[in-house]
Tab-separated table of C-alpha atoms and ligand atoms in Angstrom:
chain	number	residue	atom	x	y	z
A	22	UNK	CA	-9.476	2.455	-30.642
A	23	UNK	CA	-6.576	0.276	-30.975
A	24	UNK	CA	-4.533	3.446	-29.311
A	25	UNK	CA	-7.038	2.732	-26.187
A	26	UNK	CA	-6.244	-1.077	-26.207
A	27	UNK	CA	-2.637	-0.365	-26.525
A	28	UNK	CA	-2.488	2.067	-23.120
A	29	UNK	CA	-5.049	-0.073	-21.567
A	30	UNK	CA	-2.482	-3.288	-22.148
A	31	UNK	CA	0.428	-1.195	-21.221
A	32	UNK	CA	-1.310	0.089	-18.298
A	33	UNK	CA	-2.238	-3.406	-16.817
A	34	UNK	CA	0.763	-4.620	-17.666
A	35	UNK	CA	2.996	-1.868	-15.489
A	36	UNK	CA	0.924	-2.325	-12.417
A	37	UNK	CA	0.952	-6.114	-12.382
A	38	UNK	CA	4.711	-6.455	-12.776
A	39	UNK	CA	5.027	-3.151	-10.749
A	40	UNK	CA	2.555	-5.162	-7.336
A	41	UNK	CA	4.738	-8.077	-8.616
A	42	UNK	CA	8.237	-6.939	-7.521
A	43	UNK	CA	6.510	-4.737	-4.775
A	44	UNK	CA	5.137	-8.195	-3.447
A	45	UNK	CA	8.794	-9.664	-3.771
A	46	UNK	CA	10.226	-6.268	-1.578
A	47	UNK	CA	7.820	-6.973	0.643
A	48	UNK	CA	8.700	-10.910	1.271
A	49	UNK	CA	12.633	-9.647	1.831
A	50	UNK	CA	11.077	-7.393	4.250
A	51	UNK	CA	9.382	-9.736	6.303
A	52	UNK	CA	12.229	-11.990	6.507
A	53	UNK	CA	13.133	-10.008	9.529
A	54	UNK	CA	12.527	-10.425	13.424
A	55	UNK	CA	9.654	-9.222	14.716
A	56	UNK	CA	9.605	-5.597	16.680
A	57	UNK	CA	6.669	-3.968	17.773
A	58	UNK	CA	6.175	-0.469	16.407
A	59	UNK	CA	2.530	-0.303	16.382
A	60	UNK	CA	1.947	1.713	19.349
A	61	UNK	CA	2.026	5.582	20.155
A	62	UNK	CA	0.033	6.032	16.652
A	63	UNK	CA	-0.194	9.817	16.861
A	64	UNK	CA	3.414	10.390	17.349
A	65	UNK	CA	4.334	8.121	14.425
A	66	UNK	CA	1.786	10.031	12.078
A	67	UNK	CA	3.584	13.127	13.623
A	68	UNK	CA	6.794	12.039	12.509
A	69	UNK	CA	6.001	11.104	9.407
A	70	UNK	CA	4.390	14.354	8.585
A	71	UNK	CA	7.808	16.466	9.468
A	72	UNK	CA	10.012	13.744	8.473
A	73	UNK	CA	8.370	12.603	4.956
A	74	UNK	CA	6.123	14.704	4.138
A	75	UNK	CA	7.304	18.203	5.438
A	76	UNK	CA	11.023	17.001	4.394
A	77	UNK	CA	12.622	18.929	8.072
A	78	UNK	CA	15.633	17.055	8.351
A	79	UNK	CA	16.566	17.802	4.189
A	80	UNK	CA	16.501	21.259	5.435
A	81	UNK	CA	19.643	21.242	7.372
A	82	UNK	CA	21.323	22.016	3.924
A	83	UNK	CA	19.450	24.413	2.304
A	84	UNK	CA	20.780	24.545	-1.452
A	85	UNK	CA	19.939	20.569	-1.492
A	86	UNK	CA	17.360	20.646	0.099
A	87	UNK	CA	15.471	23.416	-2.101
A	88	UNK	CA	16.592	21.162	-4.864
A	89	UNK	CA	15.180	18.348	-3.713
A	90	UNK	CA	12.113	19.881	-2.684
A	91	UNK	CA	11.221	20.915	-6.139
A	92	UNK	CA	11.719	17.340	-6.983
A	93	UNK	CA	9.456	15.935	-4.693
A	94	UNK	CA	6.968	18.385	-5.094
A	95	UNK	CA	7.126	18.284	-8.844
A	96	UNK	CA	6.801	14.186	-8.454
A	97	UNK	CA	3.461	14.563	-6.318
A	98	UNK	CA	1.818	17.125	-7.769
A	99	UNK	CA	2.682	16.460	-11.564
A	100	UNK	CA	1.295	12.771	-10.885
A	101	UNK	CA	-1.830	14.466	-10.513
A	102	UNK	CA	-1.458	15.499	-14.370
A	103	UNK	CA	-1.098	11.730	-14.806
A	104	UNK	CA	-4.723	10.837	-13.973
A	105	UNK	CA	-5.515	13.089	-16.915
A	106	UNK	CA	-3.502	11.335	-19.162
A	107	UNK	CA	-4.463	7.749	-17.848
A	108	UNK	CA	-8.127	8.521	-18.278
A	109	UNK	CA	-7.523	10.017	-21.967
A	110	UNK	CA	-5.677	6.704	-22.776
A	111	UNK	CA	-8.065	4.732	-21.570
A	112	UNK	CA	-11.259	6.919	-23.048
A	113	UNK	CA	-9.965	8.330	-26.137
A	114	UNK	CA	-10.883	11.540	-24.543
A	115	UNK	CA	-8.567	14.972	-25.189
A	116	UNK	CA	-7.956	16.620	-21.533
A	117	UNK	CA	-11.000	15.213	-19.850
A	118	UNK	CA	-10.118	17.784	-16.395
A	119	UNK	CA	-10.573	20.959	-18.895
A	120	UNK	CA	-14.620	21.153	-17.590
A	121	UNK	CA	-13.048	22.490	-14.673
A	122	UNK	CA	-12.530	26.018	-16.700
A	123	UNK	CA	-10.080	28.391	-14.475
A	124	UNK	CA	-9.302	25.792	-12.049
A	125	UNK	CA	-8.325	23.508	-14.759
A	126	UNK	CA	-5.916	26.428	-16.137
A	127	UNK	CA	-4.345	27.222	-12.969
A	128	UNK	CA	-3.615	23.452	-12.667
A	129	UNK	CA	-1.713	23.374	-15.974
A	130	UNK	CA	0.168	26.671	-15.381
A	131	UNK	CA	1.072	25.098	-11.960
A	132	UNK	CA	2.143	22.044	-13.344
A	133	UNK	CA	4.371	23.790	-15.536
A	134	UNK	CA	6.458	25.777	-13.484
A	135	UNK	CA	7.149	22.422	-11.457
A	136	UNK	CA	8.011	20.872	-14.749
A	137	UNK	CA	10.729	23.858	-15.105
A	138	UNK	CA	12.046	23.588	-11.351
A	139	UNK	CA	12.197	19.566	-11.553
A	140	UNK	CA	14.181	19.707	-14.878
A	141	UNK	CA	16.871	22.441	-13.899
A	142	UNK	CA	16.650	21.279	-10.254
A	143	UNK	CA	17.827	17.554	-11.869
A	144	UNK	CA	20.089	19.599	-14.049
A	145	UNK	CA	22.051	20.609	-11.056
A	146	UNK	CA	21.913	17.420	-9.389
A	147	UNK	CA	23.537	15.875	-12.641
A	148	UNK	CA	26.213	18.457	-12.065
A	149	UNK	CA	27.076	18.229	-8.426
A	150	UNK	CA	26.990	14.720	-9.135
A	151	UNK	CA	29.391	14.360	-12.159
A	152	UNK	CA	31.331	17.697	-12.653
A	153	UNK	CA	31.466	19.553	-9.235
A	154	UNK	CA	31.469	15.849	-7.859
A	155	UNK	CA	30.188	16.766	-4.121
A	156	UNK	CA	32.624	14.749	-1.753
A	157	UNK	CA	29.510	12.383	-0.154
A	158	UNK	CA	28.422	11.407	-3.366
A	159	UNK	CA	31.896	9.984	-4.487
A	160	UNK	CA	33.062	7.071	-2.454
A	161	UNK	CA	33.580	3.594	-3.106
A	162	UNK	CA	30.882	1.927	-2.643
A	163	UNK	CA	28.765	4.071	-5.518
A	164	UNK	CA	30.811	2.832	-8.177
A	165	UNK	CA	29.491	1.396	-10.647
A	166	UNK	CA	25.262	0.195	-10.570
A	167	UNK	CA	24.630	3.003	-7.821
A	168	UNK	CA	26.217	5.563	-9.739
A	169	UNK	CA	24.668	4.942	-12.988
A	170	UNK	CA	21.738	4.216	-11.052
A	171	UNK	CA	21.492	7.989	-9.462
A	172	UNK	CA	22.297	9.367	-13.508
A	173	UNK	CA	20.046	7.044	-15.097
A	174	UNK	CA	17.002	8.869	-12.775
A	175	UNK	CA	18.261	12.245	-13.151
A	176	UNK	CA	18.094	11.820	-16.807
A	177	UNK	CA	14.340	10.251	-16.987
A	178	UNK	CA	13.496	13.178	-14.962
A	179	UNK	CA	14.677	15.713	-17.429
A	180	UNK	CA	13.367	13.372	-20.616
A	181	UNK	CA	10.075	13.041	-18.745
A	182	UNK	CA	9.726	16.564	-18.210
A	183	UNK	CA	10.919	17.825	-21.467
A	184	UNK	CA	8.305	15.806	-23.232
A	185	UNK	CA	5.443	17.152	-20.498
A	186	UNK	CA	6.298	21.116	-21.670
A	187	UNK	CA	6.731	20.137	-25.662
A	188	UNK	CA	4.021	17.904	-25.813
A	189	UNK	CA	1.815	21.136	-24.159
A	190	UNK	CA	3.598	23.558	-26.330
A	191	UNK	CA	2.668	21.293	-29.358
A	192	UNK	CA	-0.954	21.374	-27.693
A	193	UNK	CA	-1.397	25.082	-27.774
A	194	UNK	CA	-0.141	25.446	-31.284
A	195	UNK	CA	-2.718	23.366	-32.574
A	196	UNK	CA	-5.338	24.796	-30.052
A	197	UNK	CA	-4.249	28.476	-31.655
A	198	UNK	CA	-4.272	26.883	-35.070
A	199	UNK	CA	-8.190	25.350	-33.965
A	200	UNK	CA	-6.743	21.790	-35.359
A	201	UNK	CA	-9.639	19.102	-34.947
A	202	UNK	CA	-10.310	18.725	-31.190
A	203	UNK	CA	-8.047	20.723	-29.992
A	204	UNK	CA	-10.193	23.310	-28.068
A	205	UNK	CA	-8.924	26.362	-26.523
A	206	UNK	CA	-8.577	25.454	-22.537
A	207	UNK	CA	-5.326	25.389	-20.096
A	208	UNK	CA	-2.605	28.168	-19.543
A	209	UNK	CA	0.713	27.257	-20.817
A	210	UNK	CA	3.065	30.025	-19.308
A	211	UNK	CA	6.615	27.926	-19.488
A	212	UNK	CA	5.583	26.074	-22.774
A	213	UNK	CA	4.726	28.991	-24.824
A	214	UNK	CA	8.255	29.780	-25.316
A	215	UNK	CA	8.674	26.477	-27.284
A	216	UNK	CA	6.135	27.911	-29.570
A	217	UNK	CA	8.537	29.813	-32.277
A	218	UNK	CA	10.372	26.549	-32.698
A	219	UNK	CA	7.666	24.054	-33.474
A	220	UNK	CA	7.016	23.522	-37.389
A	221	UNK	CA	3.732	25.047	-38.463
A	222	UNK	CA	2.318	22.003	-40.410
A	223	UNK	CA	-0.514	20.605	-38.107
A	224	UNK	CA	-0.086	17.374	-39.167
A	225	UNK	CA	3.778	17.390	-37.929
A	226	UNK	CA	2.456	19.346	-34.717
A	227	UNK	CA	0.042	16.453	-34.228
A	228	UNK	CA	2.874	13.659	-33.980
A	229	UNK	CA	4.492	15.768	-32.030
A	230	UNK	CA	1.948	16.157	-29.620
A	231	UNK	CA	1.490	12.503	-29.443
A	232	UNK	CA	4.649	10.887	-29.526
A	233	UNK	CA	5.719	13.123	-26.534
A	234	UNK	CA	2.239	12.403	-24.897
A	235	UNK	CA	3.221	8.966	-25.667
A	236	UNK	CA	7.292	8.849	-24.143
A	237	UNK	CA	5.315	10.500	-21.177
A	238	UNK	CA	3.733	7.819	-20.108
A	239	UNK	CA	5.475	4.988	-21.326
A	240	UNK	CA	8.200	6.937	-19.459
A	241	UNK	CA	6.109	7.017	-16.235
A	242	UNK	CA	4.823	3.609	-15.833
A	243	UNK	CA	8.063	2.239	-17.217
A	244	UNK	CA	9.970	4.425	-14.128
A	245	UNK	CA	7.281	2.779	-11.704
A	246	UNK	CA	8.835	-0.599	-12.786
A	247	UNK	CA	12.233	0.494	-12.646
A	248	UNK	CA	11.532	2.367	-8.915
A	249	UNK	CA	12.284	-1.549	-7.533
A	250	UNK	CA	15.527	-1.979	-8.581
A	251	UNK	CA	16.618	1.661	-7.622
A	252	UNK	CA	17.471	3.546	-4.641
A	253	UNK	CA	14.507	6.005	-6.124
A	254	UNK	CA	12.344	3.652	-4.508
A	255	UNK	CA	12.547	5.891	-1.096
A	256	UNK	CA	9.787	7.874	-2.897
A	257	UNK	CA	7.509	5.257	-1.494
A	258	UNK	CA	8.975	3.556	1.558
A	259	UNK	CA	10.022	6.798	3.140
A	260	UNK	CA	6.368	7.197	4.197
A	261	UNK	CA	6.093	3.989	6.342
A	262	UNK	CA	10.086	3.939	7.189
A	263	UNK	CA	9.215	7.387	9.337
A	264	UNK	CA	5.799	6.076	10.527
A	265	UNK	CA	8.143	2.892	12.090
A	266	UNK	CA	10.993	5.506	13.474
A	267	UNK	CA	12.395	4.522	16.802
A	268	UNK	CA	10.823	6.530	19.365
A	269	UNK	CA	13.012	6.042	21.950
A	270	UNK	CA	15.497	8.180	23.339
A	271	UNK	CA	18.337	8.942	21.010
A	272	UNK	CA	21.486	6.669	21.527
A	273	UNK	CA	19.263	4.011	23.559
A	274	UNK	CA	20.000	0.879	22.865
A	275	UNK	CA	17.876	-1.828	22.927
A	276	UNK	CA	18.334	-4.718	25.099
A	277	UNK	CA	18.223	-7.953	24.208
A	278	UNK	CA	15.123	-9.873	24.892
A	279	UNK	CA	16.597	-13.086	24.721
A	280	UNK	CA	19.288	-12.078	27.568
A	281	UNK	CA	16.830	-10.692	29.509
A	282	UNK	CA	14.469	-14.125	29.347
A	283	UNK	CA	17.842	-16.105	30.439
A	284	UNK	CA	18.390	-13.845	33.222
A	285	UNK	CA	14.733	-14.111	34.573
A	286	UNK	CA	14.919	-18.055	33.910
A	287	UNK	CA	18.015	-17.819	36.467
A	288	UNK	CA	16.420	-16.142	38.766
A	289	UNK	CA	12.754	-17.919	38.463
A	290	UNK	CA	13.163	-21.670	37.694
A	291	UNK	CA	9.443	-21.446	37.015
A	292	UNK	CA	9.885	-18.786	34.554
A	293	UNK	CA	9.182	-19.609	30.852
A	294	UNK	CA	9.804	-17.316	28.106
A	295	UNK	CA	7.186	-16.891	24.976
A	296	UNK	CA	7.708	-19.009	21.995
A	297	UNK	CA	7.975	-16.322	20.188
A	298	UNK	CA	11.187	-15.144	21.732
A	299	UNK	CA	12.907	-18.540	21.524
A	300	UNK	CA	16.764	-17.978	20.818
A	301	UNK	CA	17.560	-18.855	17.325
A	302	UNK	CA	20.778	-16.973	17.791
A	303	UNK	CA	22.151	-13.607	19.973
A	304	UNK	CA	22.840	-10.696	17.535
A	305	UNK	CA	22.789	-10.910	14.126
A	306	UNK	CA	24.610	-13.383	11.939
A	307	UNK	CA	22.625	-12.942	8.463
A	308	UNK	CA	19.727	-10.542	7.723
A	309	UNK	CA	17.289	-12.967	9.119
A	310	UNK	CA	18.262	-12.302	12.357
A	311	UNK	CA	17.530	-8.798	11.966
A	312	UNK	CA	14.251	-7.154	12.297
A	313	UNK	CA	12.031	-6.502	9.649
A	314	UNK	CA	12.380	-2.349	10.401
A	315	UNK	CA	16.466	-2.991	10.180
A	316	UNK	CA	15.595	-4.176	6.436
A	317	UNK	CA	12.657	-1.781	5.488
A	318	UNK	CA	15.788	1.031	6.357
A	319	UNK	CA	17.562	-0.826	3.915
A	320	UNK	CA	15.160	-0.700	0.831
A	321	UNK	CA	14.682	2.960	1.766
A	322	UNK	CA	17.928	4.371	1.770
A	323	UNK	CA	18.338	6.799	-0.624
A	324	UNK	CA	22.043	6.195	-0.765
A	325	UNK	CA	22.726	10.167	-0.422
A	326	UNK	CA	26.060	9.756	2.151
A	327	UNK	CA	24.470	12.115	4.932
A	328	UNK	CA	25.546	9.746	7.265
A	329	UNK	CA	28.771	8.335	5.835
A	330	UNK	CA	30.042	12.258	5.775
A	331	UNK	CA	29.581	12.720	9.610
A	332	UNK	CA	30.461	9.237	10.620
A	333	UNK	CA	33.528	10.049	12.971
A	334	UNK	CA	35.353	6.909	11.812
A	335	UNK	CA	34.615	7.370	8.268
A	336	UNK	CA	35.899	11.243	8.635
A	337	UNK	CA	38.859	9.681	10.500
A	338	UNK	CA	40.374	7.114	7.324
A	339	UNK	CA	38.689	3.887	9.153
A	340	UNK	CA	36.830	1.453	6.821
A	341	UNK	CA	33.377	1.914	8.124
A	342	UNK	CA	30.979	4.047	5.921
A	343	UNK	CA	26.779	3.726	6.990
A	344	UNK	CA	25.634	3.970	3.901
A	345	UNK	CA	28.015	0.788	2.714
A	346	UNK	CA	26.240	-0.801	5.631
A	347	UNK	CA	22.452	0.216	4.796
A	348	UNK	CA	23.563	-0.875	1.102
A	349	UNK	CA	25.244	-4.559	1.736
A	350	UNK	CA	22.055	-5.227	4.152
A	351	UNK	CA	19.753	-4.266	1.207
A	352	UNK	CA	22.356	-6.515	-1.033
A	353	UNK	CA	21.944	-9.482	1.223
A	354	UNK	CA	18.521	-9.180	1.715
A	355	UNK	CA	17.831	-9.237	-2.305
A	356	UNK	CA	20.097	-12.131	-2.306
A	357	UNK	CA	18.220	-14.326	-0.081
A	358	UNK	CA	14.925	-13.254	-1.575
A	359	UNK	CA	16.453	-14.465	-4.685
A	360	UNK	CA	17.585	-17.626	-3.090
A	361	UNK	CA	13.891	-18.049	-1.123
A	362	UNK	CA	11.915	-17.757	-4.852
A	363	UNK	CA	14.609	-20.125	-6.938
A	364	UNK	CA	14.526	-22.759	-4.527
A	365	UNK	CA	11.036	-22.550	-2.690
A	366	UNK	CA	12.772	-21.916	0.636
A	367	UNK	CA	15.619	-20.455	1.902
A	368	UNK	CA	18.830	-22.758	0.932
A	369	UNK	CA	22.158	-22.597	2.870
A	370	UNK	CA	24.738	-20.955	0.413
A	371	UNK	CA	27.121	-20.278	2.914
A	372	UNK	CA	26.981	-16.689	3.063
A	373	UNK	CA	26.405	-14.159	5.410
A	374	UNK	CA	25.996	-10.533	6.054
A	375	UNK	CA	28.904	-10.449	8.545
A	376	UNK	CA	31.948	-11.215	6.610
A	377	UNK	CA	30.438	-11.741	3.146
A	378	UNK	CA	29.415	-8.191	3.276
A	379	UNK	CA	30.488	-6.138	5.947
A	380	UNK	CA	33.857	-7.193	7.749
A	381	UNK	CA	34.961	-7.220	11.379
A	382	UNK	CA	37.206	-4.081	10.423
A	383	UNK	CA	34.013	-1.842	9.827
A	384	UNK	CA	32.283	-3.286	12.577
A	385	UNK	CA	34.428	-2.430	15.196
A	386	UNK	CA	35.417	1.458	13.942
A	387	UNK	CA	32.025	2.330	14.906
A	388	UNK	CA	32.108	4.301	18.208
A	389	UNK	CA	27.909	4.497	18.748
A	390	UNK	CA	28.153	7.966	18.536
A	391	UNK	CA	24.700	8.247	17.052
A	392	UNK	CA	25.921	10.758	14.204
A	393	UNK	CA	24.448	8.634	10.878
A	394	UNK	CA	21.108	8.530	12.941
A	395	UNK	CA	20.856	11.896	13.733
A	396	UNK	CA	21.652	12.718	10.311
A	397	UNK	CA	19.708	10.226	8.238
A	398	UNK	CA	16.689	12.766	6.294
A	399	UNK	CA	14.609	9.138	6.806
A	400	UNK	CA	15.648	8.143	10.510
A	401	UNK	CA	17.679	4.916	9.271
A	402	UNK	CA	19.287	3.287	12.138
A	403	UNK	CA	22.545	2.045	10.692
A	404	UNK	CA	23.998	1.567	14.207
A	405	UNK	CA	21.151	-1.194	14.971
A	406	UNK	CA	22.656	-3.138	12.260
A	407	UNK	CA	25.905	-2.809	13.709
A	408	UNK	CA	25.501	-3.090	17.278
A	409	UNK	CA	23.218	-6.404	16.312
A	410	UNK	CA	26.024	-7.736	14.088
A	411	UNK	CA	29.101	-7.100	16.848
A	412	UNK	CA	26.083	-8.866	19.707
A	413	UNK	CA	26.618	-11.915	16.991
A	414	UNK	CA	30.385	-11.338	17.291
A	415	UNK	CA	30.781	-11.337	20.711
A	416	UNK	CA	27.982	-13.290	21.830
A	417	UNK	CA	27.896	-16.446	19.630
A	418	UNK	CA	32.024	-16.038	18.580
A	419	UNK	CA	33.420	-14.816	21.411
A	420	UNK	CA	35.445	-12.957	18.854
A	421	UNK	CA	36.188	-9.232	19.844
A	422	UNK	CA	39.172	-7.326	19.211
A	423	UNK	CA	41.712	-7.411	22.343
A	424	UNK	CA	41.609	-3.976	23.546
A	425	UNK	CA	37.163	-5.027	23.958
A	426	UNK	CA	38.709	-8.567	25.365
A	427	UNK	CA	40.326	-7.077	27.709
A	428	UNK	CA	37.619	-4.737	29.072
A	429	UNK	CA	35.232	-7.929	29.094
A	430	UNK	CA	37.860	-9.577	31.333
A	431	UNK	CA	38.129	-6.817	33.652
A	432	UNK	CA	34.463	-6.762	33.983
A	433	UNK	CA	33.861	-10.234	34.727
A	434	UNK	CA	37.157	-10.516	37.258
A	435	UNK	CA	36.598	-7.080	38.385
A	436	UNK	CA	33.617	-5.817	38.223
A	437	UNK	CA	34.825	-2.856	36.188
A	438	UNK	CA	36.579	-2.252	33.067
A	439	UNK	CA	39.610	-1.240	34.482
A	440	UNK	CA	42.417	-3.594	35.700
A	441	UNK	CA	42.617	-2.597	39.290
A	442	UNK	CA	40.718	-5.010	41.584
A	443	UNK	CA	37.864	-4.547	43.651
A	444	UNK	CA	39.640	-3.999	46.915
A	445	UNK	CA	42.090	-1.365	45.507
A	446	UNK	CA	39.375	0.870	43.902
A	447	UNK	CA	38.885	3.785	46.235
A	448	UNK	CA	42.978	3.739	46.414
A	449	UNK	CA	42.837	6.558	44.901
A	450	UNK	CA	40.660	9.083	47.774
A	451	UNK	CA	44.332	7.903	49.886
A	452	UNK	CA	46.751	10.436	50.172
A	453	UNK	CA	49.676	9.951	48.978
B	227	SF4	S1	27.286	5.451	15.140
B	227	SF4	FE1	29.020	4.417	14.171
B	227	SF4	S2	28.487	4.362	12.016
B	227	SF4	FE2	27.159	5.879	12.953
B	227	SF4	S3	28.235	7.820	12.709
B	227	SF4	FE3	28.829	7.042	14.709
B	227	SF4	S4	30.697	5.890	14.312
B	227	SF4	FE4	29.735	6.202	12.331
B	228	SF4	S1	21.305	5.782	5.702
B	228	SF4	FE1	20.188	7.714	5.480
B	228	SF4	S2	21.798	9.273	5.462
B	228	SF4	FE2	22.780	7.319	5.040
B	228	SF4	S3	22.847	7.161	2.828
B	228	SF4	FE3	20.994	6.109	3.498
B	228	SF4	S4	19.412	7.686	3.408
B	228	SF4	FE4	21.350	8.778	3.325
């Protein structure tokens, strides 16, 4: 009994802190501008189904990809195991899901075998990570919290899986040993190897059984408190980040609705734009002047350098890396939502995402070629950020670097980028 009211504390406890932070990732969220991507519901679902759920764009690696599936599988299908073991905790009850006879043992073998894949599939991960060190997962900007942070899962996973297969193996021992409760029922076909080096007392078996039942769970709920503060948390928000994808044409960029209101104001006197698109600012200056997708991209990158590795500028020695970009917007973002909860409201601190975070030097390597989107497995648009960000440049600074100055002042004296004037631009159909 006081085992139930234990679980049923720690239980409660995990989901209210876990909907408490969720609530707080939410709020940084919706900091951003408003952008409509409600409509066209059945190609959103579409997406979502091939991007999230079927994984396609993982696939364009296979090795990783495999890898990862097993991962993801093992994470969606092993939760499954979890109601089990919440209901047990809560009941007192041993394997409640064993009614379901066959079923129930096809579950367990099944469960099993995903256990295996997860654990060698993070065992690998660990490797490429910190021995073979894969070239993407190695620049500057993962030193330090992201690196550990990628490790620290990798090694929950294994611990979390480890105790799954010897708290079963622990199971059928007792089961063949016909200790207490511990009926016959489930199909153990990884676990049974563990058998020959379990002790044979029952009472040993017994703690063994539930102190890894125990680090099981406490390891789960504690990992869906920790999910927050981790890139991990893309297990979640890569479901609605697809659903929101950008269904326009690749490389389109947006324009900007408060240009377009000025230019229609110039042309009809009478025209007057919604409140809603009132200009606060062009571009983007701070995250707040981004939209809410731009920072939902942020919270669910996965920080896995798919995009960084076939930037063009990146490849080329320039400053400019996607994923530092996806990561100082999620940075910021925090930042203010810290800000917005210590002081009631957001308070000036004289920071901003432009500068503070990501300098003029990154900005302008970018050539828009499109590669990080293409590439991202869970369509983030780092190049919105950046084209929204050099709008604020431009726009609200006038600051550009002079080979861009110069084009702007051929445009505006010559209606071209070029420096030839108007009159001299077919010159070149003369012969010579
Ligand atoms: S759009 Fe910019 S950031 Fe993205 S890959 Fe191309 S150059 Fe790099
Ligand atoms: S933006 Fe996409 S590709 Fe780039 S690191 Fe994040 S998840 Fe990976």
């Amino acid at each position: 009994m006081i085992g139930q009211l234990i679980f049923a504390l720690c239980f409660a406890g995990s989901l209210f802190f876990f909907s408490k932070n969720a609530k707080q990732i939410y709020r940084n969220i919706r900091l951003g501008r408003a952008v409509d991507r409600f409509d066209k519901p059945s190609e959103r679902w579409r997406t979502m189904l091939l991007i999230a759920f079927g994984q396609k764009k993982m696939f364009k690696r296979i090795t990783p990809a495999l890898l990862h599936l097993f991962v993801y599988l093992g994470f969606v299908i092993i939760n499954i195991e979890m109601l089990e073991i919440v209901i047990d905790g809560l009941f007192g009850t041993h394997r409640i899901f064993s009614f379901l006879g066959g079923f129930y043992d096809f579950l367990i073998g099944s469960f099993e075998w995903l256990a295996l894949a997860v654990l060698l599939s993070c065992l690998v991960f660990l490797i490429r990570r910190n021995i073979v060190k894969v070239n993407r997962l190695q620049s500057k900007e993962l030193d330090h919290w992201p690196k550990t942070d990628a490790n620290l899962i990798l090694v929950t996973e294994i611990l979390l899986m480890s105790a799954f297969l010897m708290m079963n193996a622990a199971d059928l021992k007792l089961q063949l040993y016909g200790f207490e409760h511990f009926k016959s029922v489930g199909s153990f076909p990884v676990s049974q190897y563990l058998l020959p080096y379990l002790p044979t007392s029952t009472s040993t078996l017994y703690m063994i059984e539930r102190s890894c039942w125990w680090f099981h769970i406490m390891g789960v709920l504690a990992f869906l408190n920790y999910l927050p503060y981790s890139k991990h948390l893309h297990i979640i928000l890569a479901f609605p980040n697809t659903y929101f994808s950008n269904l326009d044409p690749k490389g389109k960029l947006s324009n900007m609705t408060t240009v377009t209101n000025e230019v229609k104001a110039m042309l009809d006197p009478s025209f007057t734009p919604p409140p809603s698109d009132a200009i606060i600012r062009f571009g983007a200056k701070d995250v707040q002047d981004l939209t809410w997708k731009n920072l939902l991209d942020a919270y669910t990158c996965t920080e896995c350098g798919r995009c960084t590795a076939s930037c063009p500028a990146n490849i080329t020695g320039k400053l400019l890396s996607p994923r530092k970009i996806m990561m100082d917007t999620r940075d910021r973002a925090t930042e203010v939502g810290h800000n917005i909860k210590k002081n009631g409201g957001f308070v000036e601190d004289s920071k901003s995402l432009i500068d503070n975070y990501i300098s003029r030097e990154e900005l302008w390597a970018c050539t828009s070629c499109n590669a990080c989107v293409e590439q991202c497995p869970v369509n983030i648009n780092p190049l919105d950020i950046i084209i929204e960000l050099r709008r604020f440049a431009v726009m609200e600074e006038s600051q550009a670097p002079t080979s861009i100055n110069n084009m702007f002042g051929n445009i505006e004296n010559n209606g071209a980028p070029w420096k030839y004037a108007q009159m001299d631009r077919a010159n070149w159909t003369q012969q010579q």
